[in-house]
Tab-separated table of C-alpha atoms in Angstrom:
chain	number	residue	atom	x	y	z
A	124	UNK	CA	-32.402	6.814	-19.485
A	125	UNK	CA	-28.654	6.382	-19.791
A	126	UNK	CA	-25.772	4.757	-17.978
A	127	UNK	CA	-22.571	6.274	-16.607
A	128	UNK	CA	-19.452	4.518	-15.268
A	129	UNK	CA	-17.740	5.627	-12.074
A	130	UNK	CA	-14.055	4.742	-11.807
A	131	UNK	CA	-12.357	4.987	-8.400
A	132	UNK	CA	-8.770	4.738	-7.202
A	133	UNK	CA	-8.870	1.023	-6.406
A	134	UNK	CA	-9.458	-0.004	-10.009
A	135	UNK	CA	-7.619	2.095	-12.580
A	136	UNK	CA	-7.241	-0.631	-15.192
A	137	UNK	CA	-8.386	-0.188	-18.788
A	138	UNK	CA	-9.861	-3.684	-18.266
A	139	UNK	CA	-11.954	-2.468	-15.342
A	140	UNK	CA	-15.088	-4.669	-15.554
A	141	UNK	CA	-17.466	-1.718	-15.163
A	142	UNK	CA	-15.727	0.067	-18.028
A	143	UNK	CA	-15.893	-3.037	-20.222
A	144	UNK	CA	-19.560	-3.628	-19.372
A	145	UNK	CA	-20.605	-0.358	-21.042
A	146	UNK	CA	-17.800	0.792	-23.298
A	147	UNK	CA	-19.668	3.720	-24.813
A	148	UNK	CA	-20.943	5.152	-21.517
A	149	UNK	CA	-19.654	8.488	-20.178
A	150	UNK	CA	-17.120	7.694	-17.472
A	151	UNK	CA	-15.944	9.737	-14.510
A	152	UNK	CA	-13.248	9.749	-11.837
A	153	UNK	CA	-13.535	12.197	-8.931
A	154	UNK	CA	-10.645	13.242	-6.687
A	155	UNK	CA	-12.048	12.946	-3.188
A	156	UNK	CA	-11.160	16.282	-1.603
A	157	UNK	CA	-12.268	15.150	1.858
A	158	UNK	CA	-9.992	12.120	1.678
A	159	UNK	CA	-7.090	14.176	0.300
A	160	UNK	CA	-7.494	16.583	3.198
A	161	UNK	CA	-7.601	13.726	5.698
A	162	UNK	CA	-4.628	11.774	4.356
A	163	UNK	CA	-2.563	14.733	3.094
A	164	UNK	CA	-1.093	12.790	0.214
A	165	UNK	CA	2.186	13.926	-1.264
A	166	UNK	CA	2.230	15.353	-4.776
A	167	UNK	CA	4.111	12.313	-6.112
A	168	UNK	CA	1.183	10.056	-5.208
A	169	UNK	CA	-1.215	12.421	-6.952
A	170	UNK	CA	0.997	12.510	-10.058
A	171	UNK	CA	1.186	8.702	-10.192
A	172	UNK	CA	-2.593	8.315	-9.952
A	173	UNK	CA	-3.162	11.092	-12.480
A	174	UNK	CA	-0.878	9.352	-14.972
A	175	UNK	CA	-2.961	6.192	-14.537
A	176	UNK	CA	-6.113	8.246	-15.180
A	177	UNK	CA	-4.714	9.779	-18.364
A	178	UNK	CA	-4.598	6.337	-19.980
A	179	UNK	CA	-8.335	5.881	-19.416
A	180	UNK	CA	-11.168	7.373	-21.521
A	181	UNK	CA	-12.658	9.357	-18.669
A	182	UNK	CA	-13.693	12.749	-17.367
A	183	UNK	CA	-11.638	13.812	-14.337
A	184	UNK	CA	-13.078	16.072	-11.663
A	185	UNK	CA	-12.483	16.856	-8.014
A	186	UNK	CA	-14.756	17.678	-5.126
A	187	UNK	CA	-17.395	15.821	-3.140
A	188	UNK	CA	-17.412	12.408	-4.853
A	189	UNK	CA	-21.082	11.507	-4.389
A	190	UNK	CA	-22.228	14.977	-5.400
A	191	UNK	CA	-20.010	15.066	-8.491
A	192	UNK	CA	-21.270	11.664	-9.621
A	193	UNK	CA	-24.888	12.708	-9.177
A	194	UNK	CA	-24.196	15.882	-11.160
A	195	UNK	CA	-22.559	13.768	-13.882
A	196	UNK	CA	-25.642	11.530	-14.091
A	197	UNK	CA	-27.821	14.624	-14.474
A	198	UNK	CA	-25.606	15.981	-17.239
A	199	UNK	CA	-26.015	12.697	-19.135
A	200	UNK	CA	-29.664	11.968	-18.286
A	201	UNK	CA	-28.507	8.795	-16.556
A	202	UNK	CA	-30.129	6.795	-13.783
A	203	UNK	CA	-27.821	3.793	-13.906
A	204	UNK	CA	-24.281	3.888	-12.472
A	205	UNK	CA	-21.725	1.121	-12.935
A	206	UNK	CA	-18.670	0.818	-10.719
A	207	UNK	CA	-16.362	-1.792	-9.185
A	208	UNK	CA	-16.024	-3.204	-5.694
A	209	UNK	CA	-13.665	-1.752	-3.091
A	210	UNK	CA	-13.059	-2.840	0.525
A	211	UNK	CA	-12.696	0.797	1.599
A	212	UNK	CA	-15.290	2.028	4.121
A	213	UNK	CA	-15.252	5.380	2.306
A	214	UNK	CA	-16.485	3.614	-0.841
A	215	UNK	CA	-19.446	2.193	1.084
A	216	UNK	CA	-20.303	5.646	2.446
A	217	UNK	CA	-20.194	7.211	-1.020
A	218	UNK	CA	-22.384	4.443	-2.487
A	219	UNK	CA	-24.905	4.927	0.314
A	220	UNK	CA	-25.023	8.696	-0.294
A	221	UNK	CA	-25.465	8.247	-4.045
A	222	UNK	CA	-28.343	5.795	-3.565
A	223	UNK	CA	-29.996	8.090	-1.047
A	224	UNK	CA	-29.701	11.192	-3.200
A	225	UNK	CA	-30.483	9.786	-6.646
A	226	UNK	CA	-34.075	9.826	-7.961
A	227	UNK	CA	-36.254	6.797	-7.246
A	228	UNK	CA	-35.626	3.908	-9.628
A	229	UNK	CA	-31.935	4.718	-10.075
A	230	UNK	CA	-29.459	1.856	-9.781
A	231	UNK	CA	-25.852	1.474	-8.736
A	232	UNK	CA	-24.306	-1.766	-9.998
A	233	UNK	CA	-21.066	-2.887	-8.396
A	234	UNK	CA	-18.910	-5.160	-10.549
A	235	UNK	CA	-16.252	-7.429	-9.120
A	236	UNK	CA	-12.919	-8.040	-10.755
A	237	UNK	CA	-11.707	-11.602	-11.097
A	238	UNK	CA	-10.671	-12.681	-7.580
A	239	UNK	CA	-7.209	-13.950	-6.680
A	240	UNK	CA	-8.796	-16.914	-4.924
A	241	UNK	CA	-12.213	-18.289	-5.801
A	242	UNK	CA	-13.525	-19.521	-2.502
A	243	UNK	CA	-16.990	-19.370	-0.964
A	244	UNK	CA	-16.280	-20.337	2.614
A	245	UNK	CA	-15.414	-17.922	5.415
A	246	UNK	CA	-11.634	-17.826	5.877
A	247	UNK	CA	-9.809	-17.709	9.204
A	248	UNK	CA	-7.878	-14.423	8.965
A	249	UNK	CA	-6.314	-14.422	12.422
A	250	UNK	CA	-2.861	-15.110	10.967
A	251	UNK	CA	-1.541	-15.258	7.405
A	252	UNK	CA	-0.252	-18.829	7.861
A	253	UNK	CA	-3.782	-20.133	8.515
A	254	UNK	CA	-5.172	-18.246	5.526
A	255	UNK	CA	-2.386	-19.426	3.227
A	256	UNK	CA	-2.692	-23.044	4.304
A	257	UNK	CA	-6.342	-22.919	3.273
A	258	UNK	CA	-5.962	-21.087	-0.057
A	259	UNK	CA	-2.512	-22.095	-1.295
A	260	UNK	CA	-3.689	-24.824	-3.657
A	261	UNK	CA	-6.298	-22.584	-5.294
A	262	UNK	CA	-3.821	-19.709	-5.575
A	263	UNK	CA	-1.330	-21.921	-7.383
A	264	UNK	CA	-3.909	-23.801	-9.472
A	265	UNK	CA	-6.450	-21.244	-10.742
A	266	UNK	CA	-9.281	-22.412	-12.980
B	152	UNK	CA	-19.095	24.937	-10.351
B	153	UNK	CA	-18.261	21.539	-11.771
B	154	UNK	CA	-15.214	21.685	-13.991
B	155	UNK	CA	-13.345	18.998	-15.868
B	156	UNK	CA	-9.684	18.640	-15.016
B	157	UNK	CA	-7.153	18.839	-17.824
B	158	UNK	CA	-6.091	15.805	-19.860
B	159	UNK	CA	-3.770	17.411	-22.395
B	160	UNK	CA	-0.161	17.848	-21.376
B	161	UNK	CA	2.892	18.205	-23.560
B	162	UNK	CA	5.182	16.624	-21.017
B	163	UNK	CA	5.459	15.448	-17.442
B	164	UNK	CA	6.693	18.798	-16.131
B	165	UNK	CA	3.576	20.474	-17.454
B	166	UNK	CA	1.424	17.849	-15.747
B	167	UNK	CA	3.309	18.258	-12.459
B	168	UNK	CA	2.989	22.064	-12.554
B	169	UNK	CA	-0.721	21.773	-13.224
B	170	UNK	CA	-1.225	19.345	-10.342
B	171	UNK	CA	0.834	21.535	-8.025
B	172	UNK	CA	-1.661	24.346	-8.694
B	173	UNK	CA	-4.715	22.117	-8.448
B	174	UNK	CA	-3.599	20.423	-5.215
B	175	UNK	CA	-1.848	23.195	-3.269
B	176	UNK	CA	-2.269	21.341	0.028
B	177	UNK	CA	-0.217	18.309	-1.027
B	178	UNK	CA	2.372	17.916	1.677
B	179	UNK	CA	6.071	18.711	1.587
B	180	UNK	CA	8.795	17.752	0.859
B	181	UNK	CA	7.766	17.819	-2.726
B	182	UNK	CA	9.521	15.269	-4.892
B	183	UNK	CA	8.154	13.597	-7.991
B	184	UNK	CA	8.880	9.899	-8.328
B	185	UNK	CA	10.520	8.456	-11.427
B	186	UNK	CA	7.827	5.773	-11.315
B	187	UNK	CA	5.319	6.571	-14.033
B	188	UNK	CA	1.674	5.637	-13.597
B	189	UNK	CA	-0.450	3.693	-16.043
B	190	UNK	CA	-1.102	0.256	-17.498
B	191	UNK	CA	1.617	0.476	-20.161
B	192	UNK	CA	4.296	0.962	-17.555
B	193	UNK	CA	2.810	-1.806	-15.390
B	194	UNK	CA	2.992	-4.243	-18.311
B	195	UNK	CA	6.635	-3.338	-18.932
B	196	UNK	CA	7.432	-4.095	-15.320
B	197	UNK	CA	5.469	-7.335	-15.394
B	198	UNK	CA	7.545	-8.567	-18.331
B	199	UNK	CA	10.753	-7.975	-16.369
B	200	UNK	CA	9.844	-10.318	-13.510
B	201	UNK	CA	12.065	-13.376	-12.987
B	202	UNK	CA	10.352	-15.646	-10.450
B	203	UNK	CA	13.451	-17.764	-9.799
B	204	UNK	CA	15.679	-14.752	-9.153
B	205	UNK	CA	12.914	-13.226	-7.044
B	206	UNK	CA	12.822	-16.306	-4.812
B	207	UNK	CA	16.539	-16.184	-4.061
B	208	UNK	CA	17.222	-12.441	-3.937
B	209	UNK	CA	13.994	-10.720	-2.855
B	210	UNK	CA	15.165	-10.059	0.718
B	211	UNK	CA	18.122	-8.008	-0.465
B	212	UNK	CA	17.568	-4.311	-1.052
B	213	UNK	CA	18.873	-4.583	-4.587
B	214	UNK	CA	17.162	-7.944	-5.120
B	215	UNK	CA	15.065	-8.890	-8.120
B	216	UNK	CA	11.732	-7.473	-6.937
B	217	UNK	CA	8.908	-6.503	-9.280
B	218	UNK	CA	8.167	-2.857	-8.339
B	219	UNK	CA	4.566	-3.602	-9.293
B	220	UNK	CA	3.029	-2.798	-5.919
B	221	UNK	CA	1.825	0.733	-6.789
B	222	UNK	CA	0.070	-0.577	-9.904
B	223	UNK	CA	-1.550	-3.433	-7.990
B	224	UNK	CA	-2.596	-1.092	-5.182
B	225	UNK	CA	-4.530	1.102	-7.625
B	226	UNK	CA	-5.949	-1.826	-9.566
B	227	UNK	CA	-4.046	-0.930	-12.730
B	228	UNK	CA	-3.255	-4.629	-12.747
B	229	UNK	CA	-4.944	-7.155	-10.486
B	230	UNK	CA	-3.549	-10.019	-8.437
B	231	UNK	CA	-5.125	-12.732	-10.575
B	232	UNK	CA	-3.554	-11.319	-13.755
B	233	UNK	CA	-0.104	-11.120	-12.194
B	234	UNK	CA	-0.430	-14.625	-10.739
B	235	UNK	CA	-1.483	-16.075	-14.109
B	236	UNK	CA	1.476	-14.421	-15.812
B	237	UNK	CA	3.905	-15.772	-13.206
B	238	UNK	CA	2.506	-19.290	-13.587
B	239	UNK	CA	2.865	-19.009	-17.365
B	240	UNK	CA	6.507	-17.986	-17.343
B	241	UNK	CA	7.644	-20.300	-14.542
B	242	UNK	CA	9.127	-23.679	-15.356
B	243	UNK	CA	7.172	-25.267	-12.526
B	244	UNK	CA	4.918	-24.433	-9.569
B	245	UNK	CA	7.846	-24.502	-7.174
B	246	UNK	CA	9.534	-21.663	-9.054
B	247	UNK	CA	6.358	-19.546	-8.959
B	248	UNK	CA	5.352	-20.316	-5.399
B	249	UNK	CA	7.251	-17.641	-3.462
B	250	UNK	CA	6.107	-14.818	-5.713
B	251	UNK	CA	2.489	-15.986	-5.566
B	252	UNK	CA	2.727	-16.372	-1.800
B	253	UNK	CA	3.679	-12.679	-1.624
B	254	UNK	CA	0.665	-11.779	-3.778
B	255	UNK	CA	-1.334	-13.758	-1.236
B	256	UNK	CA	-0.306	-11.269	1.466
B	257	UNK	CA	-2.098	-8.480	-0.384
B	258	UNK	CA	-5.212	-10.599	-0.840
B	259	UNK	CA	-5.071	-11.440	2.875
B	260	UNK	CA	-4.768	-7.772	3.968
B	261	UNK	CA	-7.629	-6.777	1.637
B	262	UNK	CA	-9.907	-9.477	3.042
B	263	UNK	CA	-9.269	-8.213	6.572
B	264	UNK	CA	-9.930	-4.631	5.438
B	265	UNK	CA	-13.249	-5.674	3.917
B	266	UNK	CA	-14.204	-7.173	7.291
B	267	UNK	CA	-13.034	-4.479	9.694
B	268	UNK	CA	-13.044	-1.214	7.702
B	269	UNK	CA	-11.867	1.775	9.736
B	270	UNK	CA	-10.921	-0.527	12.617
B	271	UNK	CA	-7.737	-0.942	10.576
B	272	UNK	CA	-6.507	2.137	12.492
B	273	UNK	CA	-6.969	0.475	15.876
B	274	UNK	CA	-4.652	-1.985	17.600
B	275	UNK	CA	-5.800	-5.463	16.587
B	276	UNK	CA	-4.274	-6.880	19.766
B	277	UNK	CA	-2.253	-5.679	22.766
B	278	UNK	CA	1.391	-4.779	22.252
B	279	UNK	CA	3.654	-7.708	23.239
B	280	UNK	CA	6.550	-5.408	24.052
B	281	UNK	CA	6.025	-5.061	27.773
B	282	UNK	CA	4.529	-1.625	27.100
B	283	UNK	CA	0.959	-0.481	26.540
B	284	UNK	CA	-0.317	1.834	23.819
B	285	UNK	CA	-0.146	4.739	26.296
B	286	UNK	CA	3.642	4.384	26.449
B	287	UNK	CA	4.016	5.331	22.772
B	288	UNK	CA	4.102	8.905	21.465
B	289	UNK	CA	1.830	10.423	18.862
B	290	UNK	CA	4.279	12.607	16.944
B	291	UNK	CA	7.170	11.806	14.668
B	292	UNK	CA	10.280	13.648	15.883
B	293	UNK	CA	11.791	16.176	13.498
B	294	UNK	CA	15.096	14.357	13.161
B	295	UNK	CA	13.227	11.427	11.607
B	296	UNK	CA	11.071	13.656	9.386
B	297	UNK	CA	14.142	15.630	8.280
B	298	UNK	CA	16.236	12.484	7.694
B	299	UNK	CA	18.757	13.748	10.246
B	300	UNK	CA	18.931	11.018	12.857
B	301	UNK	CA	22.616	10.505	12.063
B	302	UNK	CA	21.928	6.836	11.320
B	303	UNK	CA	22.904	6.492	7.688
B	304	UNK	CA	20.505	3.624	6.951
B	305	UNK	CA	17.457	5.222	8.560
B	306	UNK	CA	18.088	8.629	6.979
B	307	UNK	CA	18.585	7.100	3.546
B	308	UNK	CA	15.382	5.084	3.863
B	309	UNK	CA	13.547	8.320	4.676
B	310	UNK	CA	15.145	10.128	1.743
B	311	UNK	CA	14.149	7.269	-0.574
B	312	UNK	CA	10.593	7.370	0.767
B	313	UNK	CA	10.369	11.084	-0.033
B	314	UNK	CA	12.099	10.965	-3.405
B	315	UNK	CA	10.824	7.750	-4.937
B	316	UNK	CA	7.622	6.914	-3.059
B	317	UNK	CA	8.942	3.379	-2.801
B	318	UNK	CA	10.786	1.337	-0.189
B	319	UNK	CA	11.895	-2.264	-0.375
B	320	UNK	CA	9.913	-4.389	2.057
B	321	UNK	CA	12.939	-4.895	4.293
B	322	UNK	CA	13.581	-1.132	4.421
B	323	UNK	CA	9.956	-0.616	5.452
B	324	UNK	CA	10.355	-3.121	8.258
B	325	UNK	CA	13.648	-1.605	9.463
B	326	UNK	CA	12.249	1.927	9.422
B	327	UNK	CA	8.984	0.917	11.097
B	328	UNK	CA	10.822	-1.072	13.757
B	329	UNK	CA	13.163	1.854	14.465
B	330	UNK	CA	10.224	4.254	14.811
B	331	UNK	CA	8.037	2.059	17.000
B	332	UNK	CA	10.567	0.194	19.139
B	333	UNK	CA	13.598	2.476	19.343
B	334	UNK	CA	11.752	5.805	19.380
B	335	UNK	CA	8.538	4.631	21.050
B	336	UNK	CA	6.190	6.185	18.515
B	337	UNK	CA	2.680	4.806	17.944
B	338	UNK	CA	2.527	2.633	14.812
B	339	UNK	CA	-0.460	4.696	13.612
B	340	UNK	CA	1.762	7.784	13.353
B	341	UNK	CA	4.322	5.983	11.238
B	342	UNK	CA	1.646	4.322	9.127
B	343	UNK	CA	0.053	7.674	8.317
B	344	UNK	CA	3.442	9.065	7.284
B	345	UNK	CA	4.066	6.100	4.950
B	346	UNK	CA	0.606	6.510	3.378
B	347	UNK	CA	1.399	10.094	2.508
B	348	UNK	CA	4.452	9.071	0.508
B	349	UNK	CA	4.321	5.460	-0.685
B	350	UNK	CA	2.931	5.187	-4.208
B	351	UNK	CA	1.533	1.817	-3.173
B	352	UNK	CA	0.159	3.258	0.074
B	353	UNK	CA	-2.933	1.308	1.010
B	354	UNK	CA	-4.514	1.345	4.476
B	355	UNK	CA	-4.808	-2.441	4.576
B	356	UNK	CA	-1.308	-3.595	3.574
B	357	UNK	CA	0.374	-0.621	5.182
B	358	UNK	CA	-1.390	-0.507	8.537
B	359	UNK	CA	-1.448	-4.242	9.107
B	360	UNK	CA	2.264	-4.469	8.271
B	361	UNK	CA	2.981	-1.714	10.798
B	362	UNK	CA	0.870	-3.628	13.303
B	363	UNK	CA	2.884	-6.745	12.545
B	364	UNK	CA	6.111	-4.876	13.331
B	365	UNK	CA	4.599	-3.273	16.440
B	366	UNK	CA	3.302	-6.670	17.685
B	367	UNK	CA	-0.356	-5.621	17.765
B	368	UNK	CA	-0.949	-8.097	14.936
B	369	UNK	CA	1.685	-10.729	15.656
B	370	UNK	CA	3.014	-12.849	18.502
B	371	UNK	CA	6.122	-10.729	19.064
B	372	UNK	CA	7.649	-7.381	18.058
B	373	UNK	CA	9.801	-7.270	14.942
B	374	UNK	CA	13.302	-5.924	15.520
B	375	UNK	CA	16.631	-6.341	13.789
B	376	UNK	CA	20.288	-6.024	14.507
B	377	UNK	CA	23.055	-4.298	12.595
B	378	UNK	CA	24.383	-7.582	11.271
B	379	UNK	CA	21.028	-8.375	9.649
B	380	UNK	CA	20.704	-4.914	8.140
B	381	UNK	CA	24.292	-4.953	6.905
B	382	UNK	CA	23.696	-8.333	5.238
B	383	UNK	CA	20.511	-7.431	3.365
B	384	UNK	CA	21.677	-3.944	2.410
B	385	UNK	CA	25.054	-5.407	1.427
B	386	UNK	CA	26.751	-2.915	3.708
B	387	UNK	CA	26.015	0.159	1.611
B	388	UNK	CA	24.883	2.225	4.588
B	389	UNK	CA	27.028	0.703	7.337
B	390	UNK	CA	30.222	1.309	5.363
B	391	UNK	CA	29.567	5.048	5.375
B	392	UNK	CA	27.915	5.372	8.757
B	393	UNK	CA	29.728	7.448	11.377
B	394	UNK	CA	28.011	5.327	14.023
B	395	UNK	CA	29.237	2.004	12.643
B	396	UNK	CA	29.459	-0.562	15.443
B	397	UNK	CA	28.182	2.087	17.889
B	398	UNK	CA	24.624	2.339	16.556
B	399	UNK	CA	21.427	1.363	18.406
B	400	UNK	CA	21.176	-1.780	16.271
B	401	UNK	CA	24.485	-3.187	17.429
B	402	UNK	CA	24.368	-6.424	19.414
B	403	UNK	CA	22.888	-9.889	19.439
B	404	UNK	CA	19.128	-10.360	19.307
B	405	UNK	CA	19.164	-11.292	22.987
B	406	UNK	CA	20.970	-8.070	23.883
B	407	UNK	CA	18.662	-5.964	21.743
B	408	UNK	CA	15.598	-7.607	23.200
B	409	UNK	CA	16.820	-6.869	26.709
B	410	UNK	CA	17.471	-3.218	25.796
B	411	UNK	CA	14.281	-2.589	23.853
B	412	UNK	CA	11.809	-4.634	25.846
B	413	UNK	CA	13.096	-4.904	29.416
B	414	UNK	CA	9.621	-5.412	30.844
B	415	UNK	CA	8.832	-8.126	28.366
B	416	UNK	CA	11.973	-9.980	29.357
B	417	UNK	CA	11.268	-9.685	33.060
B	418	UNK	CA	7.708	-10.847	32.468
B	419	UNK	CA	9.072	-13.884	30.755
B	420	UNK	CA	11.469	-14.604	33.576
B	421	UNK	CA	8.622	-14.178	35.989
B	422	UNK	CA	6.814	-17.044	34.317
B	423	UNK	CA	9.733	-19.402	34.572
């Protein structure tokens, strides 16, 4: 079975780690019509994102994201999907739907880009000043 | 039926016309920003950054800011890459520190978003304005949406938001403060409006910044006076404003606080 790469709007870099992990894999971006309806983005935002997409070697579609990705896997006889992390709750929902709907044995691997701060401990996020006090040295002295 | 979207365009106008047909529900007013998407453009902008000039001029509307936010928001370039570049071109850590501190804000907002998800739309804390959430309206008045408040600064910020999809951080704060504190509109309403237009619109940075202005994610509301706005805009709006020295931003901070937050002031006095 094959692998596909799913690119989403939080990681439109040509150095996207999922893209680099499987350079020859068919790759897809899906415009989330539910989200577009909810947020009612202006055309200038859509144009900007589309221009980012045009620099990437990908297939562009629109519709129900999970469904379109599943269809794409079927078109390419794939049962392995690579993507990158996003803090968006919508991303989590889509991942959950994909895993539920895909055939047994399918995998969804979520890559992480290099973090701004490499830190394992739980940070106090009540106020920026507390966060910055804790991370400042690492932010200014990366490995 | 599943259909691939087009990738071949002879020019930007052709792309825009295609997207207009494909996304007929995109909201009005319909302007296309001069900011072009993509990694190549992001790299050009990265190479133009001057950390030392940024540190001294960033608060001014025509200051030496990077205009990288839309690219960072969509992961065209990540925070670690930008930070590494800044460290490389800076003479010393001190020169790089302010720019990297600002990158830290985005990392901070994203970490909160990862923890709270859709709660990002809810007040993190109570308003500290002397009012409760119920005292704020849900809808943006038409004079704001149409850029016809008569306040030259506010109307020009709105026009810039529509036309360019970008606002300097100070302009965002002024506009947000005007909407929430002068017009008593819920921060969520303003935040949603910004997300429709800002190319760097991101629920985390955007909503939490609005909450910071509103005081639902800070110790006190953010407000400004005309003198502050005139300084950081270098007078470009005030000079042409028919309401100069008669506008709602005129006065000392003490006077403005008394006008905008009378209950907050009396509460304070009550504690004395």
